[in-house]
PDB file of C-alpha atoms in Angstrom:
ATOM      1  CA  LYS A   1    -143.476  62.389  77.975  1.00 60.00           C
ATOM      2  CA  ASN A   2    -142.537  59.874  80.761  1.00 79.00           C
ATOM      3  CA  GLU A   3    -143.833  56.351  80.791  1.00 90.00           C
ATOM      4  CA  VAL A   4    -145.467  56.870  84.353  1.00 94.00           C
ATOM      5  CA  GLU A   5    -147.317  60.179  85.505  1.00 95.00           C
ATOM      6  CA  GLN A   6    -148.622  60.653  88.583  1.00 96.00           C
ATOM      7  CA  SER A   7    -151.211  63.449  89.636  1.00 96.00           C
ATOM      8  CA  PRO A   8    -151.195  65.651  91.410  1.00 97.00           C
ATOM      9  CA  GLN A   9    -147.624  66.278  92.038  1.00 94.00           C
ATOM     10  CA  ASN A  10    -148.585  68.066  95.459  1.00 96.00           C
ATOM     11  CA  LEU A  11    -151.788  67.749  97.508  1.00 97.00           C
ATOM     12  CA  THR A  12    -152.616  69.495 100.823  1.00 98.00           C
ATOM     13  CA  ALA A  13    -155.881  68.385 102.527  1.00 97.00           C
ATOM     14  CA  GLN A  14    -157.639  68.617 105.742  1.00 97.00           C
ATOM     15  CA  GLU A  15    -157.666  65.683 108.402  1.00 97.00           C
ATOM     16  CA  GLY A  16    -160.603  63.383 107.426  1.00 97.00           C
ATOM     17  CA  GLU A  17    -160.771  64.199 103.892  1.00 97.00           C
ATOM     18  CA  PHE A  18    -161.030  61.478 101.238  1.00 98.00           C
ATOM     19  CA  ILE A  19    -157.477  61.500  99.030  1.00 98.00           C
ATOM     20  CA  THR A  20    -157.306  60.297  95.633  1.00 98.00           C
ATOM     21  CA  ILE A  21    -153.854  60.216  93.970  1.00 98.00           C
ATOM     22  CA  ASN A  22    -153.726  59.378  90.209  1.00 98.00           C
ATOM     23  CA  CYS A  23    -151.151  57.171  87.986  1.00 98.00           C
ATOM     24  CA  SER A  24    -151.188  56.799  84.156  1.00 97.00           C
ATOM     25  CA  TYR A  25    -148.977  54.815  82.452  1.00 96.00           C
ATOM     26  CA  SER A  26    -147.971  54.211  78.817  1.00 94.00           C
ATOM     27  CA  VAL A  27    -146.333  50.791  78.491  1.00 90.00           C
ATOM     28  CA  GLY A  28    -147.528  47.290  78.831  1.00 90.00           C
ATOM     29  CA  ILE A  29    -147.129  45.985  82.352  1.00 91.00           C
ATOM     30  CA  SER A  30    -147.129  42.969  84.410  1.00 90.00           C
ATOM     31  CA  ALA A  31    -147.987  44.579  87.575  1.00 94.00           C
ATOM     32  CA  LEU A  32    -148.290  48.208  89.035  1.00 96.00           C
ATOM     33  CA  HIS A  33    -146.796  49.005  92.725  1.00 96.00           C
ATOM     34  CA  TRP A  34    -147.747  51.715  95.080  1.00 97.00           C
ATOM     35  CA  LEU A  35    -145.097  52.816  97.637  1.00 96.00           C
ATOM     36  CA  GLN A  36    -145.072  55.341 100.613  1.00 97.00           C
ATOM     37  CA  GLN A  37    -141.976  57.419 101.322  1.00 95.00           C
ATOM     38  CA  HIS A  38    -141.960  58.797 104.592  1.00 89.00           C
ATOM     39  CA  PRO A  39    -140.798  62.351 105.457  1.00 81.00           C
ATOM     40  CA  GLY A  40    -137.588  60.576 106.888  1.00 77.00           C
ATOM     41  CA  GLY A  41    -137.101  58.935 103.752  1.00 78.00           C
ATOM     42  CA  GLY A  42    -137.931  55.228 104.464  1.00 88.00           C
ATOM     43  CA  ILE A  43    -139.722  53.492 101.328  1.00 93.00           C
ATOM     44  CA  VAL A  44    -142.352  50.833 101.991  1.00 93.00           C
ATOM     45  CA  SER A  45    -144.430  49.093  99.601  1.00 94.00           C
ATOM     46  CA  LEU A  46    -148.211  49.629  99.975  1.00 95.00           C
ATOM     47  CA  PHE A  47    -149.782  47.396  97.049  1.00 94.00           C
ATOM     48  CA  MET A  48    -148.669  45.444  94.068  1.00 94.00           C
ATOM     49  CA  LEU A  49    -151.757  44.801  91.794  1.00 94.00           C
ATOM     50  CA  SER A  50    -152.222  43.605  88.524  1.00 92.00           C
ATOM     51  CA  SER A  51    -156.174  44.004  88.322  1.00 93.00           C
ATOM     52  CA  GLY A  52    -159.084  45.016  90.087  1.00 94.00           C
ATOM     53  CA  LYS A  53    -159.037  46.299  93.665  1.00 96.00           C
ATOM     54  CA  LYS A  54    -156.970  45.799  96.669  1.00 96.00           C
ATOM     55  CA  LYS A  55    -157.651  47.135 100.253  1.00 96.00           C
ATOM     56  CA  HIS A  56    -155.402  47.605 103.444  1.00 95.00           C
ATOM     57  CA  GLY A  57    -157.050  49.415 106.362  1.00 96.00           C
ATOM     58  CA  ARG A  58    -157.801  53.074 104.998  1.00 97.00           C
ATOM     59  CA  LEU A  59    -155.974  52.554 101.755  1.00 97.00           C
ATOM     60  CA  ILE A  60    -157.598  51.432  98.462  1.00 98.00           C
ATOM     61  CA  ALA A  61    -155.818  50.807  95.259  1.00 98.00           C
ATOM     62  CA  THR A  62    -157.472  50.259  92.003  1.00 97.00           C
ATOM     63  CA  ILE A  63    -156.265  49.473  88.381  1.00 97.00           C
ATOM     64  CA  ASN A  64    -157.988  49.779  85.066  1.00 96.00           C
ATOM     65  CA  ILE A  65    -155.710  47.931  82.655  1.00 94.00           C
ATOM     66  CA  GLN A  66    -157.732  49.016  79.619  1.00 94.00           C
ATOM     67  CA  GLU A  67    -157.413  52.515  80.500  1.00 95.00           C
ATOM     68  CA  LYS A  68    -153.770  52.115  81.702  1.00 96.00           C
ATOM     69  CA  HIS A  69    -154.547  54.065  84.871  1.00 97.00           C
ATOM     70  CA  SER A  70    -154.454  53.274  88.585  1.00 98.00           C
ATOM     71  CA  SER A  71    -155.418  55.238  91.890  1.00 98.00           C
ATOM     72  CA  LEU A  72    -154.669  55.229  95.303  1.00 98.00           C
ATOM     73  CA  HIS A  73    -157.359  56.238  97.648  1.00 98.00           C
ATOM     74  CA  ILE A  74    -157.037  57.251 101.448  1.00 98.00           C
ATOM     75  CA  THR A  75    -160.192  57.424 103.492  1.00 97.00           C
ATOM     76  CA  ALA A  76    -160.472  59.334 106.341  1.00 97.00           C
ATOM     77  CA  SER A  77    -157.157  60.685 106.067  1.00 97.00           C
ATOM     78  CA  HIS A  78    -155.066  61.566 109.134  1.00 97.00           C
ATOM     79  CA  PRO A  79    -151.738  64.053 109.392  1.00 96.00           C
ATOM     80  CA  ARG A  80    -149.567  60.463 109.947  1.00 94.00           C
ATOM     81  CA  ASP A  81    -150.602  59.704 106.158  1.00 96.00           C
ATOM     82  CA  SER A  82    -148.355  62.714 104.827  1.00 96.00           C
ATOM     83  CA  ALA A  83    -145.734  61.144 102.878  1.00 96.00           C
ATOM     84  CA  VAL A  84    -144.890  60.736  99.007  1.00 96.00           C
ATOM     85  CA  TYR A  85    -146.765  58.197  97.442  1.00 97.00           C
ATOM     86  CA  ILE A  86    -144.873  56.543  94.426  1.00 96.00           C
ATOM     87  CA  CYS A  87    -146.358  54.610  91.611  1.00 96.00           C
ATOM     88  CA  ALA A  88    -144.295  52.196  89.842  1.00 95.00           C
ATOM     89  CA  VAL A  89    -144.961  49.795  86.780  1.00 94.00           C
ATOM     90  CA  LEU A  90    -143.357  46.382  86.422  1.00 92.00           C
ATOM     91  CA  SER A  91    -142.626  46.123  82.640  1.00 89.00           C
ATOM     92  CA  ARG A  92    -140.878  43.592  80.397  1.00 85.00           C
ATOM     93  CA  MET A  93    -137.838  44.906  78.420  1.00 76.00           C
ATOM     94  CA  ASP A  94    -135.721  42.769  76.433  1.00 75.00           C
ATOM     95  CA  SER A  95    -135.386  39.453  78.676  1.00 74.00           C
ATOM     96  CA  ASN A  96    -135.802  41.183  81.957  1.00 77.00           C
ATOM     97  CA  TYR A  97    -138.441  42.956  84.179  1.00 81.00           C
ATOM     98  CA  GLN A  98    -137.824  46.420  85.229  1.00 84.00           C
ATOM     99  CA  LEU A  99    -139.525  48.855  87.389  1.00 88.00           C
ATOM    100  CA  ILE A 100    -140.685  52.265  85.746  1.00 90.00           C
ATOM    101  CA  TRP A 101    -141.180  54.662  88.403  1.00 91.00           C
ATOM    102  CA  GLY A 102    -143.334  57.881  88.694  1.00 92.00           C
ATOM    103  CA  ALA A 103    -142.016  60.975  90.261  1.00 91.00           C
ATOM    104  CA  GLY A 104    -144.179  60.909  93.520  1.00 93.00           C
ATOM    105  CA  THR A 105    -147.114  62.746  94.523  1.00 96.00           C
ATOM    106  CA  LYS A 106    -146.227  64.827  97.965  1.00 95.00           C
ATOM    107  CA  LEU A 107    -149.457  64.645 100.430  1.00 97.00           C
ATOM    108  CA  ILE A 108    -149.765  66.834 103.397  1.00 97.00           C
ATOM    109  CA  ILE A 109    -152.806  66.215 105.425  1.00 97.00           C
ATOM    110  CA  LYS A 110    -153.271  69.331 108.055  1.00 97.00           C
ATOM    111  CA  PRO A 111    -154.992  68.482 111.359  1.00 95.00           C
TER     112      PRO A 111
ATOM    113  CA  THR B   1    -135.397  40.736 111.677  1.00 56.00           C
ATOM    114  CA  ALA B   2    -132.945  43.271 110.230  1.00 68.00           C
ATOM    115  CA  GLY B   3    -134.354  43.224 106.701  1.00 92.00           C
ATOM    116  CA  ILE B   4    -132.067  45.180 104.433  1.00 96.00           C
ATOM    117  CA  THR B   5    -129.216  47.159 105.609  1.00 96.00           C
ATOM    118  CA  GLN B   6    -127.193  49.863 104.003  1.00 97.00           C
ATOM    119  CA  ALA B   7    -124.219  51.683 105.327  1.00 96.00           C
ATOM    120  CA  PRO B   8    -122.963  54.420 105.554  1.00 97.00           C
ATOM    121  CA  THR B   9    -126.189  56.370 106.181  1.00 96.00           C
ATOM    122  CA  SER B  10    -124.470  59.401 105.040  1.00 96.00           C
ATOM    123  CA  GLN B  11    -121.256  60.470 103.700  1.00 96.00           C
ATOM    124  CA  ILE B  12    -119.277  63.515 102.291  1.00 97.00           C
ATOM    125  CA  LEU B  13    -116.521  62.635  99.511  1.00 96.00           C
ATOM    126  CA  ALA B  14    -114.119  64.655  97.544  1.00 97.00           C
ATOM    127  CA  ALA B  15    -114.470  64.530  93.721  1.00 97.00           C
ATOM    128  CA  GLY B  16    -112.270  62.052  92.425  1.00 97.00           C
ATOM    129  CA  ARG B  17    -112.213  59.541  95.227  1.00 97.00           C
ATOM    130  CA  SER B  18    -113.638  56.284  95.314  1.00 97.00           C
ATOM    131  CA  MET B  19    -116.252  54.803  97.697  1.00 97.00           C
ATOM    132  CA  THR B  20    -118.410  51.593  98.139  1.00 98.00           C
ATOM    133  CA  LEU B  21    -121.884  51.662  99.491  1.00 98.00           C
ATOM    134  CA  ARG B  22    -122.734  48.421 101.380  1.00 98.00           C
ATOM    135  CA  CYS B  23    -126.161  46.762 101.267  1.00 98.00           C
ATOM    136  CA  THR B  24    -126.790  43.326 103.273  1.00 97.00           C
ATOM    137  CA  GLN B  25    -129.913  41.697 103.299  1.00 97.00           C
ATOM    138  CA  ASP B  26    -130.783  38.626 105.542  1.00 95.00           C
ATOM    139  CA  MET B  27    -134.208  37.522 103.710  1.00 95.00           C
ATOM    140  CA  ARG B  28    -132.293  35.413 101.209  1.00 95.00           C
ATOM    141  CA  HIS B  29    -133.865  37.398  98.405  1.00 96.00           C
ATOM    142  CA  ASN B  30    -132.843  36.520  94.987  1.00 95.00           C
ATOM    143  CA  ALA B  31    -132.981  39.801  93.216  1.00 95.00           C
ATOM    144  CA  MET B  32    -131.296  43.114  94.638  1.00 96.00           C
ATOM    145  CA  TYR B  33    -131.644  46.618  93.124  1.00 96.00           C
ATOM    146  CA  TRP B  34    -129.620  49.866  93.449  1.00 97.00           C
ATOM    147  CA  TYR B  35    -131.409  53.336  92.743  1.00 96.00           C
ATOM    148  CA  ARG B  36    -130.672  56.849  93.117  1.00 96.00           C
ATOM    149  CA  GLN B  37    -133.027  59.432  94.141  1.00 93.00           C
ATOM    150  CA  ASP B  38    -132.783  63.209  93.203  1.00 91.00           C
ATOM    151  CA  LEU B  39    -134.937  66.072  94.098  1.00 83.00           C
ATOM    152  CA  GLY B  40    -137.998  66.370  91.898  1.00 74.00           C
ATOM    153  CA  LEU B  41    -137.028  62.870  90.009  1.00 79.00           C
ATOM    154  CA  GLY B  42    -138.346  59.454  90.320  1.00 81.00           C
ATOM    155  CA  LEU B  43    -136.288  56.720  91.577  1.00 89.00           C
ATOM    156  CA  ARG B  44    -133.735  55.489  88.824  1.00 92.00           C
ATOM    157  CA  LEU B  45    -132.251  52.195  88.684  1.00 93.00           C
ATOM    158  CA  ILE B  46    -128.372  51.964  88.452  1.00 96.00           C
ATOM    159  CA  HIS B  47    -127.812  48.214  88.361  1.00 96.00           C
ATOM    160  CA  TYR B  48    -129.646  45.050  89.523  1.00 95.00           C
ATOM    161  CA  SER B  49    -128.895  41.503  90.259  1.00 95.00           C
ATOM    162  CA  ASN B  50    -131.672  38.916  89.436  1.00 93.00           C
ATOM    163  CA  THR B  51    -129.609  36.225  91.337  1.00 94.00           C
ATOM    164  CA  ALA B  52    -126.188  35.749  93.010  1.00 95.00           C
ATOM    165  CA  GLY B  53    -123.381  35.799  90.335  1.00 95.00           C
ATOM    166  CA  THR B  54    -125.233  37.843  87.903  1.00 95.00           C
ATOM    167  CA  THR B  55    -125.614  41.470  87.411  1.00 95.00           C
ATOM    168  CA  GLY B  56    -127.302  43.778  85.007  1.00 92.00           C
ATOM    169  CA  LYS B  57    -127.294  47.571  83.960  1.00 92.00           C
ATOM    170  CA  GLY B  58    -130.073  49.788  84.741  1.00 91.00           C
ATOM    171  CA  GLU B  59    -131.237  53.051  83.487  1.00 89.00           C
ATOM    172  CA  VAL B  60    -128.145  55.217  84.941  1.00 94.00           C
ATOM    173  CA  PRO B  61    -125.135  52.782  85.109  1.00 96.00           C
ATOM    174  CA  ASP B  62    -122.511  55.001  84.286  1.00 96.00           C
ATOM    175  CA  GLY B  63    -119.767  55.813  86.905  1.00 96.00           C
ATOM    176  CA  TYR B  64    -121.102  52.890  89.094  1.00 98.00           C
ATOM    177  CA  SER B  65    -120.042  48.986  89.478  1.00 97.00           C
ATOM    178  CA  VAL B  66    -121.765  46.268  91.527  1.00 98.00           C
ATOM    179  CA  SER B  67    -120.971  42.783  92.397  1.00 97.00           C
ATOM    180  CA  ARG B  68    -122.956  39.950  93.813  1.00 97.00           C
ATOM    181  CA  ALA B  69    -120.556  37.495  95.140  1.00 96.00           C
ATOM    182  CA  ASN B  70    -123.206  35.881  97.377  1.00 96.00           C
ATOM    183  CA  THR B  71    -127.078  36.152  98.051  1.00 97.00           C
ATOM    184  CA  ASP B  72    -126.758  38.766 100.942  1.00 97.00           C
ATOM    185  CA  ASP B  73    -124.453  41.376  99.732  1.00 97.00           C
ATOM    186  CA  PHE B  74    -124.566  43.966  96.782  1.00 98.00           C
ATOM    187  CA  PRO B  75    -122.235  46.413  97.225  1.00 98.00           C
ATOM    188  CA  LEU B  76    -122.222  49.419  94.801  1.00 98.00           C
ATOM    189  CA  THR B  77    -119.015  51.154  93.771  1.00 98.00           C
ATOM    190  CA  LEU B  78    -118.125  54.599  92.665  1.00 97.00           C
ATOM    191  CA  ALA B  79    -114.569  54.460  91.257  1.00 94.00           C
ATOM    192  CA  SER B  80    -113.772  58.207  90.748  1.00 96.00           C
ATOM    193  CA  ALA B  81    -116.885  60.290  92.261  1.00 96.00           C
ATOM    194  CA  VAL B  82    -118.295  63.155  90.340  1.00 97.00           C
ATOM    195  CA  PRO B  83    -120.408  65.978  91.748  1.00 97.00           C
ATOM    196  CA  SER B  84    -123.370  64.799  89.786  1.00 96.00           C
ATOM    197  CA  GLN B  85    -123.340  61.813  91.707  1.00 97.00           C
ATOM    198  CA  THR B  86    -124.423  63.569  94.862  1.00 97.00           C
ATOM    199  CA  SER B  87    -128.029  62.017  95.508  1.00 96.00           C
ATOM    200  CA  VAL B  88    -129.722  59.710  97.851  1.00 95.00           C
ATOM    201  CA  TYR B  89    -128.811  55.938  97.164  1.00 97.00           C
ATOM    202  CA  PHE B  90    -131.444  52.875  97.925  1.00 97.00           C
ATOM    203  CA  CYS B  91    -130.662  49.452  97.841  1.00 97.00           C
ATOM    204  CA  ALA B  92    -133.826  47.180  97.448  1.00 96.00           C
ATOM    205  CA  SER B  93    -134.240  43.354  97.452  1.00 96.00           C
ATOM    206  CA  SER B  94    -137.256  41.210  96.426  1.00 94.00           C
ATOM    207  CA  PRO B  95    -137.707  37.639  96.685  1.00 93.00           C
ATOM    208  CA  THR B  96    -138.126  37.235  92.638  1.00 89.00           C
ATOM    209  CA  PRO B  97    -137.396  39.718  89.736  1.00 86.00           C
ATOM    210  CA  VAL B  98    -141.264  40.282  89.816  1.00 86.00           C
ATOM    211  CA  GLY B  99    -141.927  40.692  93.455  1.00 87.00           C
ATOM    212  CA  ILE B 100    -142.539  43.418  96.061  1.00 90.00           C
ATOM    213  CA  GLN B 101    -139.349  45.271  96.699  1.00 92.00           C
ATOM    214  CA  TYR B 102    -138.225  45.918 100.157  1.00 94.00           C
ATOM    215  CA  PHE B 103    -135.868  49.097 100.604  1.00 95.00           C
ATOM    216  CA  GLY B 104    -132.867  49.685 102.811  1.00 96.00           C
ATOM    217  CA  ALA B 105    -133.105  53.106 104.536  1.00 94.00           C
ATOM    218  CA  GLY B 106    -130.837  54.934 102.113  1.00 95.00           C
ATOM    219  CA  THR B 107    -127.302  56.414 101.944  1.00 96.00           C
ATOM    220  CA  ARG B 108    -126.986  60.260 101.467  1.00 95.00           C
ATOM    221  CA  LEU B 109    -123.909  60.976  99.391  1.00 97.00           C
ATOM    222  CA  SER B 110    -122.781  64.340  98.645  1.00 97.00           C
ATOM    223  CA  VAL B 111    -119.665  64.730  96.221  1.00 97.00           C
ATOM    224  CA  LEU B 112    -117.792  68.172  96.459  1.00 96.00           C
TER     225      LEU B 112
END
């Protein structure tokens, strides 16, 4: 079993729909990252959070440390939100911190 | 501001040849990373450097080497390329080993 699991793997929705992408992890973490990878390949960090909730524009990220679960929500989705969304957790291994990556969720928003 | 720059953007390489993927950042970040991304898999860490002069092995270091002679540059070398090293390679940097990472645009490498 992977240490970071994302669901769904693929998601297609209509423009305007509320989108939820989930991330579950099985290791102790210091923080959790959500990133976006555009169809052209570029990777951009969206959020880094260790508790509660963060909001940026139409994007909301939440984390429940006790349940080892995070969600990324997109309100009023738009075709330009089509991308792969990646969850990664920062975990301490030996004397170093390393990111453990999920496989990503491919989101397609249809007009 | 350039941010983080990778070169080349793509390359076709014959098996057995050596190659260095270049990565330069102008943000004075302490930590730098090399990842490979393969279809259906998440990003996998190859090597990292928490600060200039130090490097460490990631999840998939075999067949790759790195150096960190200064803050800005973190080249990745394939000494003798094999087809399984066909992948997209991303370089990233962060202010600290626990900070948000900033990614380069990637290098698409095909080893034939």
